[in-house]
Coordinates of N, CA and C in Angstrom, one line a residue:
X1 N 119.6 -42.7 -87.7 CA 118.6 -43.7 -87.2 C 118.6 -43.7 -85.7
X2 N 117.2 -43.5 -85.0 CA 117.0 -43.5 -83.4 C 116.9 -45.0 -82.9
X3 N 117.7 -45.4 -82.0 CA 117.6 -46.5 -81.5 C 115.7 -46.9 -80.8
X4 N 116.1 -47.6 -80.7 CA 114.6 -48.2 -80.4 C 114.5 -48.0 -78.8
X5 N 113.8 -47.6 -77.8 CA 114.1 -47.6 -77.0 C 113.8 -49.2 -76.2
X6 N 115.0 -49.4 -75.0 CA 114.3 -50.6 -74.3 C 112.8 -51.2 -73.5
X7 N 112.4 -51.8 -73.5 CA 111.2 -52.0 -73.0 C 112.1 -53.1 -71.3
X8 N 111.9 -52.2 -70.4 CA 112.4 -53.3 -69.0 C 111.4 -54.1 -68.6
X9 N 111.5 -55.1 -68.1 CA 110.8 -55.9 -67.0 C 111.5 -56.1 -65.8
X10 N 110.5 -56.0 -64.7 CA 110.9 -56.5 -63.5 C 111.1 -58.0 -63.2
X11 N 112.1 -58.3 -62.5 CA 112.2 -59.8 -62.8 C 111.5 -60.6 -61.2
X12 N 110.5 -61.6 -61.7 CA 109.8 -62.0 -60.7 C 110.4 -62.6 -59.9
X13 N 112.0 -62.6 -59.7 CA 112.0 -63.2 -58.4 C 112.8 -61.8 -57.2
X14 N 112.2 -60.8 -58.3 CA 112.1 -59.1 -57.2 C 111.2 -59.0 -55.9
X15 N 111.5 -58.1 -55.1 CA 110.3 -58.3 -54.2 C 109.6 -56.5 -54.2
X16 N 108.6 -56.2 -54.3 CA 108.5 -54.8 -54.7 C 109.0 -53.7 -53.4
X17 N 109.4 -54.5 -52.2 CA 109.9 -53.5 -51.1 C 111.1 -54.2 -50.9
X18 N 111.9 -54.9 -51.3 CA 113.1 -55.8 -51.3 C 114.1 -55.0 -51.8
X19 N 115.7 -55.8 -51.5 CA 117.1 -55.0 -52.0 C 117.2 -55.3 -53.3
X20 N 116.5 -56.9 -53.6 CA 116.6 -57.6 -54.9 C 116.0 -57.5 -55.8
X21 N 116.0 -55.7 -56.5 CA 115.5 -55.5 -57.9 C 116.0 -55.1 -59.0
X22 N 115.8 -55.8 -60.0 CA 116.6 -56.8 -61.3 C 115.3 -56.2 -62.6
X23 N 116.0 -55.7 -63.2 CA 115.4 -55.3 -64.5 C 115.7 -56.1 -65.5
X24 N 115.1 -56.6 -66.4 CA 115.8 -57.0 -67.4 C 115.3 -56.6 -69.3
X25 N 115.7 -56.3 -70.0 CA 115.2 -55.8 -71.2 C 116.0 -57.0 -72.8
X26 N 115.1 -57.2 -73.5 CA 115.8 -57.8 -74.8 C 115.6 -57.3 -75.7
X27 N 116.8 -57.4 -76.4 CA 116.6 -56.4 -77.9 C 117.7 -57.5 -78.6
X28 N 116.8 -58.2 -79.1 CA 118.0 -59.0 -80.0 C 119.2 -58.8 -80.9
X29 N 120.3 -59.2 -80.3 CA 120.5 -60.7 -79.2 C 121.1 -60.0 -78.3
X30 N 120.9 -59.0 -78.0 CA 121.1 -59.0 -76.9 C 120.3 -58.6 -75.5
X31 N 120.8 -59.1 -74.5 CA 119.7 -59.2 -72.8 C 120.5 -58.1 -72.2
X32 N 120.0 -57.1 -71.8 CA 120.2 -56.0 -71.3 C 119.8 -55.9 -69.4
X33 N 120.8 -55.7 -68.2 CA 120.1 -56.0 -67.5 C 120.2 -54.9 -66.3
X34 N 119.7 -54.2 -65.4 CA 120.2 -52.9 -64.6 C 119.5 -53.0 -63.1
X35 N 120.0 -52.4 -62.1 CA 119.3 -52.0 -60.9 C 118.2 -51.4 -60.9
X36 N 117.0 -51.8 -60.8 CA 115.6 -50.9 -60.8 C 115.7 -49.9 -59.8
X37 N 116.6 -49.7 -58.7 CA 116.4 -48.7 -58.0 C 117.3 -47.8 -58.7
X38 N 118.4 -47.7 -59.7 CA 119.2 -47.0 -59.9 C 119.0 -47.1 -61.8
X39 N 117.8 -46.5 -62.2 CA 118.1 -46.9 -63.6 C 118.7 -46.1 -64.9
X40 N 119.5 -44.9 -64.4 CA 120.5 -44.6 -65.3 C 122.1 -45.0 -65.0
X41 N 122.3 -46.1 -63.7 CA 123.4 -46.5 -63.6 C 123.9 -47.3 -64.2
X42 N 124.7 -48.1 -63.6 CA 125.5 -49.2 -65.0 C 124.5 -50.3 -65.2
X43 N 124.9 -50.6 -66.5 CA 124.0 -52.2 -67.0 C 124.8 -52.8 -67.5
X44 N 124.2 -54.3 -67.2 CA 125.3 -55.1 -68.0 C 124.4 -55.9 -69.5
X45 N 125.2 -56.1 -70.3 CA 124.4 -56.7 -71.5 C 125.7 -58.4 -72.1
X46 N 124.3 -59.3 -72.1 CA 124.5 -60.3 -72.4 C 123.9 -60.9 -73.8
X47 N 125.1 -61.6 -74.5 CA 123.9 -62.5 -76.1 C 123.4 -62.9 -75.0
X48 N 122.2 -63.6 -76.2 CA 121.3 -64.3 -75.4 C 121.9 -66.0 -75.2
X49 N 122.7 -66.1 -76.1 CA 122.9 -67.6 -75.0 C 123.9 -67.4 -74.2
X50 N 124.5 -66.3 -73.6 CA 125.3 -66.6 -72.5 C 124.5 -66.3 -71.3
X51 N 123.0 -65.5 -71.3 CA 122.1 -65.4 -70.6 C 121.5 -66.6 -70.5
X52 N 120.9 -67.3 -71.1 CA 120.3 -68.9 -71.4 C 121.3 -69.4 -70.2
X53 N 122.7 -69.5 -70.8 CA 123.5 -70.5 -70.0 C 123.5 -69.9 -68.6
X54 N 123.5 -68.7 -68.6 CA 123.1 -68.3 -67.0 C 122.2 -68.3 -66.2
X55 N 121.1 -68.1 -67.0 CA 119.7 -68.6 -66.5 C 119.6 -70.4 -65.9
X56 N 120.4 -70.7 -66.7 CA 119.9 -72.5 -66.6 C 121.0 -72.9 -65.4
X57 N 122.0 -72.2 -65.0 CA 123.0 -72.3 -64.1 C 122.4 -71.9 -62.6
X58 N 121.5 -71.1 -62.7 CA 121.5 -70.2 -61.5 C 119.7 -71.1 -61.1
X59 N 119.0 -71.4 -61.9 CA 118.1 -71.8 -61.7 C 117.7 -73.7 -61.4
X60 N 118.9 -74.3 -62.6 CA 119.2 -75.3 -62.3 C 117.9 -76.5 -63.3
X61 N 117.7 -75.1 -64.6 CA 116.4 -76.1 -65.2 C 117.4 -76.0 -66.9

């Protein structure tokens, strides 16, 4: 069986000429996340609620 490939998004609080670019991909459950400048480097992958809880941590909603 061939894995599915990821589908990334850039994460809108990137800037398209900025240091701060954030990919992020979901393949349930898990959130997949990498350097857009560097995208065969390392990634880290999160369930989704420890991303949730990180999202709500860092954004404060």
């Amino acid at each position: 069986m061939t894995p599915t490939p990821l589908t990334w998004i850039k994460s809108s609080y990137s800037g398209n000429d900025g240091p701060d670019c954030v990919e992020v991909a979901i393949s349930n459950p898990t959130v997949h996340i990498r350097d857009s400048k560097t995208k065969d480097g390392a990634r880290l992958s999160f369930t989704a609620e420890v991303w949730a809880d990180f999202l709500e941590f860092t954004t404060g909603h």
